[in-house]
C-alpha positions as a Markdown table, in Angstrom:
| # | Residue | x | y | z |
|---|---|---|---|---|
| 1 | Unk | 24.7 | -14.4 | -22.6 |
| 2 | Unk | 25.7 | -18.0 | -22.3 |
| 3 | Unk | 25.3 | -19.5 | -19.6 |
| 4 | Unk | 21.9 | -18.0 | -19.0 |
| 5 | Unk | 20.8 | -16.9 | -15.6 |
| 6 | Unk | 18.6 | -19.9 | -15.5 |
| 7 | Unk | 21.5 | -22.2 | -16.1 |
| 8 | Unk | 23.5 | -20.6 | -13.3 |
| 9 | Unk | 20.6 | -20.9 | -10.9 |
| 10 | Unk | 20.2 | -24.6 | -11.6 |
| 11 | Unk | 23.8 | -25.9 | -11.6 |
| 12 | Unk | 26.2 | -22.9 | -11.6 |
| 13 | Unk | 29.6 | -23.7 | -13.2 |
| 14 | Unk | 28.7 | -27.4 | -13.3 |
| 15 | Unk | 26.1 | -26.9 | -16.0 |
| 16 | Unk | 28.3 | -27.6 | -19.1 |
| 17 | Unk | 29.9 | -30.7 | -17.6 |
| 18 | Unk | 26.6 | -32.2 | -16.6 |
| 19 | Unk | 25.0 | -31.3 | -19.9 |
| 20 | Unk | 27.9 | -33.0 | -21.9 |
| 21 | Unk | 28.3 | -36.1 | -19.7 |
| 22 | Unk | 24.6 | -36.6 | -18.8 |
| 23 | Unk | 25.8 | -37.6 | -15.3 |
| 24 | Unk | 25.0 | -35.8 | -12.1 |
| 25 | Unk | 26.4 | -37.3 | -8.9 |
| 26 | Unk | 24.6 | -37.1 | -5.6 |
| 27 | Unk | 27.1 | -34.8 | -4.0 |
| 28 | Unk | 26.9 | -32.2 | -6.8 |
| 29 | Unk | 23.1 | -32.4 | -6.7 |
| 30 | Unk | 23.0 | -32.0 | -2.9 |
| 31 | Unk | 25.3 | -28.9 | -3.1 |
| 32 | Unk | 23.2 | -27.2 | -5.7 |
| 33 | Unk | 19.9 | -28.1 | -4.2 |
| 34 | Unk | 21.1 | -26.7 | -0.9 |
| 35 | Unk | 21.9 | -23.4 | -2.5 |
| 36 | Unk | 18.6 | -23.3 | -4.4 |
| 37 | Unk | 16.4 | -24.3 | -1.5 |
| 38 | Unk | 18.1 | -21.9 | 0.9 |
| 39 | Unk | 17.3 | -19.0 | -1.5 |
| 40 | Unk | 13.8 | -20.3 | -2.1 |
| 41 | Unk | 13.0 | -20.8 | 1.6 |
| 42 | Unk | 14.7 | -17.6 | 2.6 |
| 43 | Unk | 16.6 | -19.4 | 5.3 |
| 44 | Unk | 19.1 | -22.3 | 5.6 |
| 45 | Unk | 17.5 | -25.5 | 4.4 |
| 46 | Unk | 17.8 | -28.3 | 7.0 |
| 47 | Unk | 19.5 | -31.6 | 6.4 |
| 48 | Unk | 16.2 | -33.5 | 6.8 |
| 49 | Unk | 14.6 | -31.3 | 4.1 |
| 50 | Unk | 17.5 | -31.8 | 1.8 |
| 51 | Unk | 17.5 | -35.6 | 2.3 |
| 52 | Unk | 13.8 | -35.7 | 1.3 |
| 53 | Unk | 14.6 | -33.7 | -1.9 |
| 54 | Unk | 17.4 | -36.1 | -2.8 |
| 55 | Unk | 15.2 | -39.1 | -2.1 |
| 56 | Unk | 12.6 | -37.6 | -4.5 |
| 57 | Unk | 15.3 | -37.1 | -7.1 |
| 58 | Unk | 16.6 | -40.7 | -6.7 |
| 59 | Unk | 13.0 | -42.0 | -7.0 |
| 60 | Unk | 12.5 | -40.1 | -10.2 |
| 61 | Unk | 15.7 | -41.5 | -11.7 |
| 62 | Unk | 14.6 | -45.0 | -10.9 |
| 63 | Unk | 11.4 | -44.2 | -12.8 |
| 64 | Unk | 13.4 | -43.5 | -15.9 |
| 65 | Unk | 14.1 | -39.8 | -15.7 |
| 66 | Unk | 17.5 | -38.5 | -16.7 |
| 67 | Unk | 19.8 | -37.2 | -13.8 |
| 68 | Unk | 19.2 | -33.6 | -15.0 |
| 69 | Unk | 15.4 | -34.1 | -15.2 |
| 70 | Unk | 15.3 | -35.8 | -11.8 |
| 71 | Unk | 17.2 | -32.8 | -10.4 |
| 72 | Unk | 14.6 | -30.5 | -12.0 |
| 73 | Unk | 11.8 | -32.5 | -10.3 |
| 74 | Unk | 13.4 | -31.9 | -6.9 |
| 75 | Unk | 13.6 | -28.1 | -7.7 |
| 76 | Unk | 9.9 | -28.3 | -8.6 |
| 77 | Unk | 9.2 | -29.8 | -5.2 |
| 78 | Unk | 11.0 | -26.8 | -3.6 |
| 79 | Unk | 8.8 | -24.4 | -5.5 |
| 80 | Unk | 5.7 | -26.2 | -4.5 |
| 81 | Unk | 6.6 | -26.2 | -0.8 |
| 82 | Unk | 4.8 | -24.0 | 1.7 |
| 83 | Unk | 8.2 | -22.8 | 2.8 |
| 84 | Unk | 8.6 | -21.1 | -0.6 |
| 85 | Unk | 5.0 | -20.0 | -1.1 |
| 86 | Unk | 4.5 | -18.5 | 2.4 |
| 87 | Unk | 6.5 | -16.4 | 4.8 |
| 88 | Unk | 7.2 | -19.4 | 7.0 |
| 89 | Unk | 9.6 | -19.0 | 9.9 |
| 90 | Unk | 11.5 | -22.3 | 9.3 |
| 91 | Unk | 15.0 | -22.7 | 10.6 |
| 92 | Unk | 16.4 | -25.5 | 12.8 |
| 93 | Unk | 16.2 | -23.5 | 16.0 |
| 94 | Unk | 13.6 | -21.1 | 17.4 |
| 95 | Unk | 16.1 | -18.3 | 17.5 |
| 96 | Unk | 17.3 | -18.9 | 13.9 |
| 97 | Unk | 13.8 | -19.3 | 12.6 |
| 98 | Unk | 12.6 | -16.1 | 14.1 |
| 99 | Unk | 15.6 | -14.1 | 12.8 |
| 100 | Unk | 15.1 | -15.4 | 9.3 |
| 101 | Unk | 11.4 | -14.8 | 9.5 |
| 102 | Unk | 12.0 | -11.2 | 10.6 |
| 103 | Unk | 14.3 | -10.7 | 7.7 |
| 104 | Unk | 11.7 | -11.9 | 5.3 |
| 105 | Unk | 8.9 | -9.9 | 6.9 |
| 106 | Unk | 11.0 | -6.8 | 6.8 |
| 107 | Unk | 12.0 | -7.3 | 3.2 |
| 108 | Unk | 8.5 | -8.0 | 1.9 |
| 109 | Unk | 7.2 | -5.0 | 3.9 |
| 110 | Unk | 9.7 | -2.5 | 2.5 |
| 111 | Unk | 10.8 | -4.1 | -0.8 |
| 112 | Unk | 8.0 | -6.5 | -1.8 |
| 113 | Unk | 10.8 | -9.0 | -2.4 |
| 114 | Unk | 13.1 | -11.4 | -0.7 |
| 115 | Unk | 15.9 | -10.3 | 1.7 |
| 116 | Unk | 19.2 | -9.4 | 0.2 |
| 117 | Unk | 22.6 | -10.8 | 1.3 |
| 118 | Unk | 23.1 | -8.2 | 4.0 |
| 119 | Unk | 19.8 | -9.1 | 5.7 |
| 120 | Unk | 20.6 | -12.8 | 5.4 |
| 121 | Unk | 24.0 | -12.3 | 7.0 |
| 122 | Unk | 22.5 | -10.3 | 9.9 |
| 123 | Unk | 19.9 | -13.0 | 10.5 |
| 124 | Unk | 22.6 | -15.7 | 10.4 |
| 125 | Unk | 24.8 | -14.0 | 13.0 |
| 126 | Unk | 21.9 | -13.1 | 15.2 |
| 127 | Unk | 22.3 | -9.3 | 15.0 |
| 128 | Unk | 19.2 | -8.4 | 13.1 |
| 129 | Unk | 17.0 | -8.4 | 16.2 |
| 130 | Unk | 19.2 | -5.8 | 17.9 |
| 131 | Unk | 17.2 | -2.5 | 18.0 |
| 132 | Unk | 20.0 | -0.3 | 16.6 |
| 133 | Unk | 20.9 | -2.8 | 13.9 |
| 134 | Unk | 17.2 | -3.2 | 12.9 |
| 135 | Unk | 16.7 | 0.6 | 12.8 |
| 136 | Unk | 19.7 | 1.0 | 10.6 |
| 137 | Unk | 18.4 | -1.6 | 8.2 |
| 138 | Unk | 15.1 | 0.1 | 7.9 |
| 139 | Unk | 16.9 | 3.4 | 7.0 |
| 140 | Unk | 19.1 | 1.5 | 4.5 |
| 141 | Unk | 16.1 | -0.2 | 2.9 |
| 142 | Unk | 14.0 | 3.0 | 2.7 |
| 143 | Unk | 17.0 | 4.6 | 0.9 |
| 144 | Unk | 17.1 | 1.9 | -1.7 |
| 145 | Unk | 15.2 | 2.2 | -4.9 |
| 146 | Unk | 13.5 | -1.0 | -4.2 |
| 147 | Unk | 11.5 | 0.8 | -1.5 |
| 148 | Unk | 9.4 | 2.4 | -4.3 |
| 149 | Unk | 7.5 | -0.9 | -4.1 |
| 150 | Unk | 6.5 | 0.0 | -0.5 |
| 151 | Unk | 5.2 | 3.4 | -1.4 |
| 152 | Unk | 3.2 | 2.0 | -4.3 |
| 153 | Unk | 1.9 | -1.0 | -2.4 |
| 154 | Unk | 0.9 | 0.9 | 0.7 |
| 155 | Unk | -0.9 | 3.6 | -1.3 |
| 156 | Unk | -2.7 | 0.9 | -3.2 |
| 157 | Unk | -3.8 | -0.7 | 0.1 |
| 158 | Unk | -4.5 | 2.4 | 2.3 |
| 159 | Unk | -6.0 | 4.8 | -0.3 |
| 160 | Unk | -7.3 | 2.1 | -2.6 |
| 161 | Unk | -5.3 | 3.6 | -5.4 |
| 162 | Unk | -5.1 | 0.2 | -7.0 |
| 163 | Unk | -8.7 | 0.9 | -8.2 |
| 164 | Unk | -7.7 | 4.2 | -9.9 |
| 165 | Unk | -8.8 | 3.8 | -13.5 |
| 166 | Unk | -11.1 | 0.8 | -12.8 |
| 167 | Unk | -14.1 | 3.2 | -13.5 |
| 168 | Unk | -12.9 | 5.4 | -16.4 |
| 169 | Unk | -14.3 | 8.9 | -16.5 |
| 170 | Unk | -16.8 | 9.9 | -19.2 |
| 171 | Unk | -14.8 | 10.7 | -22.3 |
| 172 | Unk | -17.3 | 13.4 | -23.5 |
| 173 | Unk | -17.3 | 15.2 | -20.2 |
| 174 | Unk | -13.7 | 14.8 | -19.3 |
| 175 | Unk | -11.7 | 14.6 | -22.5 |
| 176 | Unk | -8.6 | 16.2 | -20.9 |
| 177 | Unk | -8.3 | 13.2 | -18.6 |
| 178 | Unk | -7.4 | 11.1 | -21.7 |
| 179 | Unk | -5.7 | 13.8 | -23.8 |
| 180 | Unk | -3.1 | 14.6 | -21.2 |
| 181 | Unk | -2.9 | 11.2 | -19.4 |
| 182 | Unk | -4.1 | 12.7 | -16.2 |
| 183 | Unk | -4.7 | 9.3 | -14.6 |
| 184 | Unk | -0.9 | 8.6 | -14.6 |
| 185 | Unk | -0.2 | 12.1 | -13.5 |
| 186 | Unk | -2.6 | 11.8 | -10.5 |
| 187 | Unk | -1.0 | 8.6 | -9.4 |
| 188 | Unk | 2.5 | 10.1 | -9.8 |
| 189 | Unk | 1.6 | 13.1 | -7.7 |
| 190 | Unk | 0.6 | 11.1 | -4.7 |
| 191 | Unk | 3.6 | 8.8 | -5.0 |
| 192 | Unk | 6.0 | 11.7 | -5.1 |
| 193 | Unk | 4.2 | 13.4 | -2.2 |
| 194 | Unk | 4.4 | 10.4 | 0.1 |
| 195 | Unk | 8.0 | 9.7 | -1.0 |
| 196 | Unk | 8.9 | 13.3 | 0.0 |
| 197 | Unk | 7.3 | 12.9 | 3.4 |
| 198 | Unk | 9.1 | 9.6 | 3.9 |
| 199 | Unk | 12.5 | 10.8 | 2.8 |
| 200 | Unk | 12.4 | 14.0 | 4.8 |
| 201 | Unk | 10.6 | 12.4 | 7.8 |
| 202 | Unk | 7.9 | 15.1 | 7.7 |
| 203 | Unk | 4.9 | 15.3 | 9.9 |
| 204 | Unk | 2.1 | 12.8 | 9.1 |
| 205 | Unk | -0.3 | 15.7 | 9.6 |
| 206 | Unk | 0.8 | 16.8 | 6.1 |
| 207 | Unk | -1.4 | 14.0 | 4.8 |
| 208 | Unk | -4.3 | 16.1 | 6.0 |
| 209 | Unk | -3.2 | 19.5 | 4.8 |
| 210 | Unk | -0.1 | 21.2 | 3.4 |
| 211 | Unk | 1.1 | 24.2 | 1.4 |
| 212 | Unk | 2.8 | 22.2 | -1.4 |
| 213 | Unk | 2.4 | 19.3 | -3.8 |
| 214 | Unk | 4.0 | 17.8 | -6.9 |
| 215 | Unk | 2.6 | 18.5 | -10.4 |
| 216 | Unk | 3.5 | 18.5 | -14.0 |
| 217 | Unk | 2.0 | 21.0 | -16.5 |
| 218 | Unk | -1.3 | 19.2 | -17.3 |
| 219 | Unk | -2.0 | 18.5 | -13.7 |
| 220 | Unk | -1.2 | 22.1 | -12.7 |
| 221 | Unk | -3.7 | 23.3 | -15.3 |
| 222 | Unk | -6.2 | 20.8 | -14.0 |
| 223 | Unk | -5.8 | 22.3 | -10.5 |
| 224 | Unk | -5.8 | 25.9 | -11.6 |
| 225 | Unk | -2.1 | 26.4 | -10.6 |
| 226 | Unk | 0.7 | 28.1 | -12.3 |
| 227 | Unk | 2.4 | 25.4 | -14.5 |
| 228 | Unk | 6.0 | 24.5 | -13.5 |
| 229 | Unk | 8.7 | 25.7 | -15.9 |
| 230 | Unk | 10.0 | 22.2 | -16.7 |
| 231 | Unk | 8.1 | 19.4 | -18.5 |
| 232 | Unk | 8.3 | 17.0 | -15.6 |
| 233 | Unk | 7.0 | 16.9 | -12.1 |
| 234 | Unk | 8.1 | 19.6 | -9.7 |
| 235 | Unk | 7.3 | 20.7 | -6.1 |
| 236 | Unk | 5.0 | 23.7 | -6.2 |
| 237 | Unk | 3.6 | 26.0 | -3.5 |
| 238 | Unk | -0.1 | 25.9 | -2.7 |
| 239 | Unk | -0.1 | 29.2 | -0.8 |
| 240 | Unk | -2.9 | 30.6 | -2.9 |
| 241 | Unk | -4.9 | 27.4 | -3.2 |
| 242 | Unk | -5.5 | 25.9 | 0.2 |
| 243 | Unk | -8.2 | 23.5 | -1.0 |
| 244 | Unk | -5.5 | 21.4 | -2.7 |
| 245 | Unk | -3.3 | 20.8 | 0.3 |
| 246 | Unk | -2.9 | 17.3 | 1.6 |
| 247 | Unk | -4.3 | 14.0 | 0.2 |
| 248 | Unk | -7.9 | 15.2 | 0.2 |
| 249 | Unk | -7.1 | 17.8 | -2.5 |
| 250 | Unk | -5.3 | 15.4 | -4.7 |
| 251 | Unk | -7.1 | 14.2 | -7.9 |
| 252 | Unk | -6.0 | 10.5 | -7.4 |
| 253 | Unk | -8.0 | 10.3 | -4.2 |
| 254 | Unk | -10.9 | 12.3 | -5.6 |
| 255 | Unk | -11.1 | 10.2 | -8.8 |
| 256 | Unk | -10.8 | 6.8 | -7.1 |
| 257 | Unk | -13.7 | 7.8 | -4.8 |
| 258 | Unk | -16.0 | 8.6 | -7.7 |
| 259 | Unk | -17.5 | 6.4 | -10.4 |
| 260 | Unk | -16.3 | 8.3 | -13.5 |
| 261 | Unk | -19.6 | 9.9 | -14.1 |
| 262 | Unk | -20.7 | 11.5 | -10.9 |
| 263 | Unk | -19.8 | 11.8 | -7.3 |
| 264 | Unk | -21.5 | 10.4 | -4.2 |
| 265 | Unk | -21.2 | 11.8 | -0.6 |
| 266 | Unk | -21.9 | 8.3 | 0.6 |
| 267 | Unk | -19.0 | 6.7 | -1.2 |
| 268 | Unk | -16.6 | 9.5 | -0.2 |
| 269 | Unk | -18.0 | 9.6 | 3.3 |
| 270 | Unk | -17.4 | 5.8 | 3.8 |
| 271 | Unk | -13.9 | 6.2 | 2.4 |
| 272 | Unk | -13.1 | 9.0 | 4.8 |
| 273 | Unk | -14.5 | 7.0 | 7.8 |
| 274 | Unk | -12.5 | 3.9 | 6.7 |
| 275 | Unk | -9.2 | 5.5 | 5.7 |
| 276 | Unk | -8.9 | 8.8 | 7.4 |
| 277 | Unk | -10.8 | 8.5 | 10.7 |
| 278 | Unk | -10.4 | 4.7 | 11.2 |
| 279 | Unk | -14.1 | 4.2 | 12.1 |
| 280 | Unk | -15.7 | 2.3 | 9.2 |
| 281 | Unk | -19.5 | 2.1 | 9.2 |
| 282 | Unk | -21.4 | -1.2 | 9.4 |
| 283 | Unk | -22.5 | -2.7 | 6.1 |
| 284 | Unk | -26.0 | -1.7 | 5.1 |
| 285 | Unk | -28.9 | -4.1 | 5.8 |
| 286 | Unk | -29.6 | -6.3 | 2.8 |
| 287 | Unk | -33.2 | -5.2 | 2.4 |
| 288 | Unk | -32.5 | -1.4 | 2.3 |
| 289 | Unk | -32.7 | 0.6 | -1.0 |
| 290 | Unk | -29.5 | 2.5 | -1.9 |
| 291 | Unk | -31.5 | 5.7 | -1.8 |
| 292 | Unk | -35.1 | 6.5 | -0.7 |
| 293 | Unk | -37.2 | 5.7 | -3.7 |
| 294 | Unk | -39.5 | 8.6 | -2.9 |
| 295 | Unk | -37.3 | 11.5 | -3.7 |
| 296 | Unk | -40.0 | 13.7 | -5.1 |
| 297 | Unk | -39.2 | 17.4 | -4.4 |
| 298 | Unk | -35.5 | 16.7 | -3.8 |
| 299 | Unk | -33.5 | 19.3 | -5.7 |
| 300 | Unk | -30.0 | 17.9 | -4.9 |
| 301 | Unk | -28.2 | 14.9 | -3.5 |
| 302 | Unk | -28.3 | 16.5 | -0.1 |
| 303 | Unk | -32.1 | 16.6 | -0.2 |
| 304 | Unk | -32.2 | 13.0 | -1.3 |
| 305 | Unk | -30.0 | 11.8 | 1.5 |
| 306 | Unk | -32.0 | 13.8 | 4.1 |
| 307 | Unk | -35.0 | 11.8 | 2.9 |
| 308 | Unk | -33.0 | 8.6 | 3.0 |
| 309 | Unk | -32.1 | 9.3 | 6.6 |
| 310 | Unk | -35.7 | 9.4 | 7.6 |
| 311 | Unk | -35.7 | 5.6 | 7.2 |
| 312 | Unk | -35.0 | 4.3 | 10.7 |
| 313 | Unk | -32.7 | 1.5 | 9.5 |
| 314 | Unk | -30.6 | 4.0 | 7.4 |
| 315 | Unk | -30.3 | 6.8 | 9.9 |
| 316 | Unk | -27.7 | 5.3 | 12.2 |
| 317 | Unk | -25.0 | 5.0 | 9.6 |
| 318 | Unk | -25.9 | 7.8 | 7.3 |
| 319 | Unk | -25.8 | 10.4 | 10.0 |
| 320 | Unk | -22.1 | 9.6 | 10.3 |
| 321 | Unk | -21.4 | 9.1 | 6.6 |
| 322 | Unk | -23.3 | 11.9 | 4.8 |
| 323 | Unk | -22.1 | 15.0 | 6.5 |
| 324 | Unk | -18.4 | 14.4 | 6.1 |
| 325 | Unk | -18.9 | 13.1 | 2.5 |
| 326 | Unk | -20.3 | 16.5 | 1.6 |
| 327 | Unk | -16.9 | 18.0 | 2.5 |
| 328 | Unk | -15.5 | 16.8 | -0.8 |
| 329 | Unk | -18.5 | 17.6 | -3.0 |
| 330 | Unk | -16.8 | 20.7 | -4.5 |
| 331 | Unk | -14.6 | 18.2 | -6.4 |
| 332 | Unk | -16.0 | 16.6 | -9.5 |
| 333 | Unk | -15.4 | 13.0 | -10.6 |
| 334 | Unk | -11.8 | 13.7 | -11.8 |
| 335 | Unk | -10.9 | 16.1 | -8.9 |
| 336 | Unk | -11.7 | 19.3 | -10.8 |
| 337 | Unk | -13.1 | 22.2 | -8.7 |
| 338 | Unk | -16.8 | 23.1 | -9.1 |
| 339 | Unk | -19.3 | 25.3 | -7.3 |
| 340 | Unk | -22.6 | 24.0 | -8.8 |
| 341 | Unk | -24.2 | 20.8 | -9.8 |
| 342 | Unk | -26.1 | 20.4 | -13.0 |
| 343 | Unk | -29.0 | 22.8 | -13.6 |
| 344 | Unk | -27.0 | 25.4 | -11.6 |
| 345 | Unk | -27.8 | 23.9 | -8.2 |
| 346 | Unk | -25.3 | 25.3 | -5.7 |
| 347 | Unk | -23.1 | 22.9 | -3.8 |
| 348 | Unk | -23.3 | 23.0 | 0.0 |
| 349 | Unk | -20.1 | 21.4 | 1.4 |
| 350 | Unk | -20.8 | 22.0 | 5.1 |
| 351 | Unk | -21.1 | 19.3 | 7.7 |
| 352 | Unk | -19.9 | 18.0 | 11.0 |
| 353 | Unk | -17.5 | 15.2 | 12.0 |
| 354 | Unk | -19.0 | 12.3 | 14.0 |
| 355 | Unk | -16.7 | 13.2 | 16.9 |
| 356 | Unk | -17.7 | 16.8 | 16.7 |
| 357 | Unk | -16.4 | 19.8 | 14.9 |
| 358 | Unk | -18.4 | 21.7 | 12.3 |
| 359 | Unk | -17.1 | 23.0 | 8.9 |
| 360 | Unk | -18.3 | 25.0 | 6.0 |
| 361 | Unk | -16.1 | 23.7 | 3.2 |
| 362 | Unk | -13.1 | 21.5 | 2.5 |
| 363 | Unk | -10.6 | 24.0 | 3.9 |
| 364 | Unk | -12.5 | 24.1 | 7.2 |
| 365 | Unk | -12.9 | 20.3 | 7.1 |
| 366 | Unk | -9.1 | 19.8 | 7.0 |
| 367 | Unk | -8.6 | 22.3 | 9.9 |
| 368 | Unk | -11.1 | 20.3 | 12.0 |
| 369 | Unk | -9.3 | 17.1 | 11.1 |
| 370 | Unk | -6.0 | 18.6 | 12.2 |
| 371 | Unk | -7.6 | 19.6 | 15.5 |
| 372 | Unk | -8.4 | 15.9 | 16.0 |
| 373 | Unk | -5.3 | 14.6 | 14.4 |
| 374 | Unk | -4.7 | 11.8 | 17.0 |
| 375 | Unk | -7.6 | 9.9 | 15.5 |
| 376 | Unk | -6.1 | 10.2 | 12.1 |
| 377 | Unk | -2.6 | 9.2 | 13.4 |
| 378 | Unk | -4.1 | 6.1 | 15.0 |
| 379 | Unk | -5.9 | 5.2 | 11.8 |
| 380 | Unk | -2.8 | 5.6 | 9.8 |
| 381 | Unk | -0.7 | 3.5 | 12.2 |
| 382 | Unk | -3.3 | 0.8 | 12.1 |
| 383 | Unk | -3.3 | 0.7 | 8.3 |
| 384 | Unk | 0.5 | 0.7 | 8.2 |
| 385 | Unk | 0.7 | -2.2 | 10.7 |
| 386 | Unk | -1.9 | -4.2 | 8.8 |
| 387 | Unk | 0.1 | -3.7 | 5.6 |
| 388 | Unk | 3.4 | -4.6 | 7.3 |
| 389 | Unk | 2.1 | -7.8 | 8.8 |
| 390 | Unk | -0.2 | -8.8 | 6.0 |
| 391 | Unk | -3.2 | -9.5 | 8.3 |
| 392 | Unk | -6.1 | -7.8 | 10.0 |
| 393 | Unk | -5.3 | -5.7 | 13.0 |
| 394 | Unk | -7.7 | -6.6 | 15.8 |
| 395 | Unk | -8.5 | -5.8 | 19.4 |
| 396 | Unk | -5.5 | -7.8 | 20.6 |
| 397 | Unk | -3.2 | -5.4 | 18.7 |
| 398 | Unk | -4.5 | -2.2 | 20.3 |
| 399 | Unk | -1.7 | -2.0 | 22.9 |
| 400 | Unk | 0.8 | -2.2 | 20.1 |
| 401 | Unk | -1.0 | 0.6 | 18.2 |
| 402 | Unk | -1.3 | 2.7 | 21.3 |
| 403 | Unk | 2.5 | 2.3 | 22.0 |
| 404 | Unk | 3.3 | 3.3 | 18.4 |
| 405 | Unk | 1.0 | 6.4 | 18.5 |
| 406 | Unk | 2.4 | 7.5 | 21.8 |
| 407 | Unk | 6.1 | 7.0 | 20.8 |
| 408 | Unk | 5.4 | 8.8 | 17.5 |
| 409 | Unk | 4.1 | 11.9 | 19.3 |
| 410 | Unk | 7.3 | 12.0 | 21.4 |
| 411 | Unk | 9.5 | 11.7 | 18.2 |
| 412 | Unk | 7.7 | 14.5 | 16.4 |
| 413 | Unk | 5.2 | 12.6 | 14.2 |
| 414 | Unk | 7.5 | 11.9 | 11.3 |
| 415 | Unk | 6.4 | 9.4 | 8.6 |
| 416 | Unk | 9.8 | 7.6 | 8.6 |
| 417 | Unk | 9.6 | 7.4 | 12.4 |
| 418 | Unk | 6.2 | 5.8 | 12.1 |
| 419 | Unk | 7.7 | 3.1 | 9.8 |
| 420 | Unk | 10.5 | 2.6 | 12.3 |
| 421 | Unk | 8.1 | 2.2 | 15.2 |
| 422 | Unk | 5.9 | -0.3 | 13.3 |
| 423 | Unk | 8.9 | -2.4 | 12.6 |
| 424 | Unk | 10.1 | -2.2 | 16.2 |
| 425 | Unk | 6.6 | -3.2 | 17.5 |
| 426 | Unk | 5.9 | -6.6 | 19.1 |
| 427 | Unk | 3.0 | -7.0 | 16.6 |
| 428 | Unk | 5.5 | -6.9 | 13.7 |
| 429 | Unk | 8.3 | -8.9 | 15.2 |
| 430 | Unk | 6.2 | -11.7 | 16.6 |
| 431 | Unk | 5.4 | -14.8 | 14.5 |
């Protein structure tokens, strides 16, 4: 379509006239640069900033550039500015700058994109910081299709699903993974599951255990479930398959915590401590072997790790990592269910949480987690706040996390409520 979107962005309706005449007066250039820079900076550009851009354009004209080329050089300067490249508060006043910064922070949190006209308008008239207005905007934005970027982005960050597929499963052992495109199905299941919790404002405890999930026919067969009647994804009951309830039974999580060939209680244990319990272990000392080299007589990975824990420098971390890592050992590298290792060695999935609570298998493990759900809720709130602010959540943020967790309990522990509380927190709204 003529004029192209690029033409309209540069000079709007003046494009044809400038192109034909070769002339671009300062007033027209200022008007279009103001529009372009305001969009790029996600706030009204100041007169001083605009004057600098026009000075650059004039300098380039004197150097022999055409008026249109000089105007383009000023646009390049806008796109090289930190005000475009970073979520900078900007604004001529503290109040305006903070309002526009909040609009950008909220938009990139929930849409992974710049604010729309409605957010800009609320920032301009000073209403965005009003609690009821801000809450209504969160609901509006979560109801928009652009919020799919939030679901995908947060899952990639929190559950490390961005790494799903980075270590492809063995083609000879798991041909169905490729034949039925299970990798895509796994990712889609988790997305639909979280989207459902978000849309219905369901209890965050359903991340730990539930009686439903979303599957298509190949994924249902992979789980040993009755395939849905339709060809696409459908919500199905897990009443007869409790081990699949919640995130810990979903193949996306179980595949991303394996290496495509085998599973490791250490890898999955570290993942659980980091993402479910919020108590990541310390990095291993640089001079420690991954496993005790003297594993003679060890019949299983449990035997090997018990020998590994006999090393004093390894015991402190592995006594926390290994027991909970074994809770997921019944799941193979692509999340299929198994009862034995190779050579018919039986799997022992029992263990005990670092904070107490013994379990015999993954079903017991999820029950123990639910009994200590506040620890999980705190870990989830911390992860969500870190994703929302784009920074590490440290000790100074603990009061904000405590307030969010306490308020969430009063509201009923809904996932949408958690998003609302994170946006309302001082940690999110401060610069």
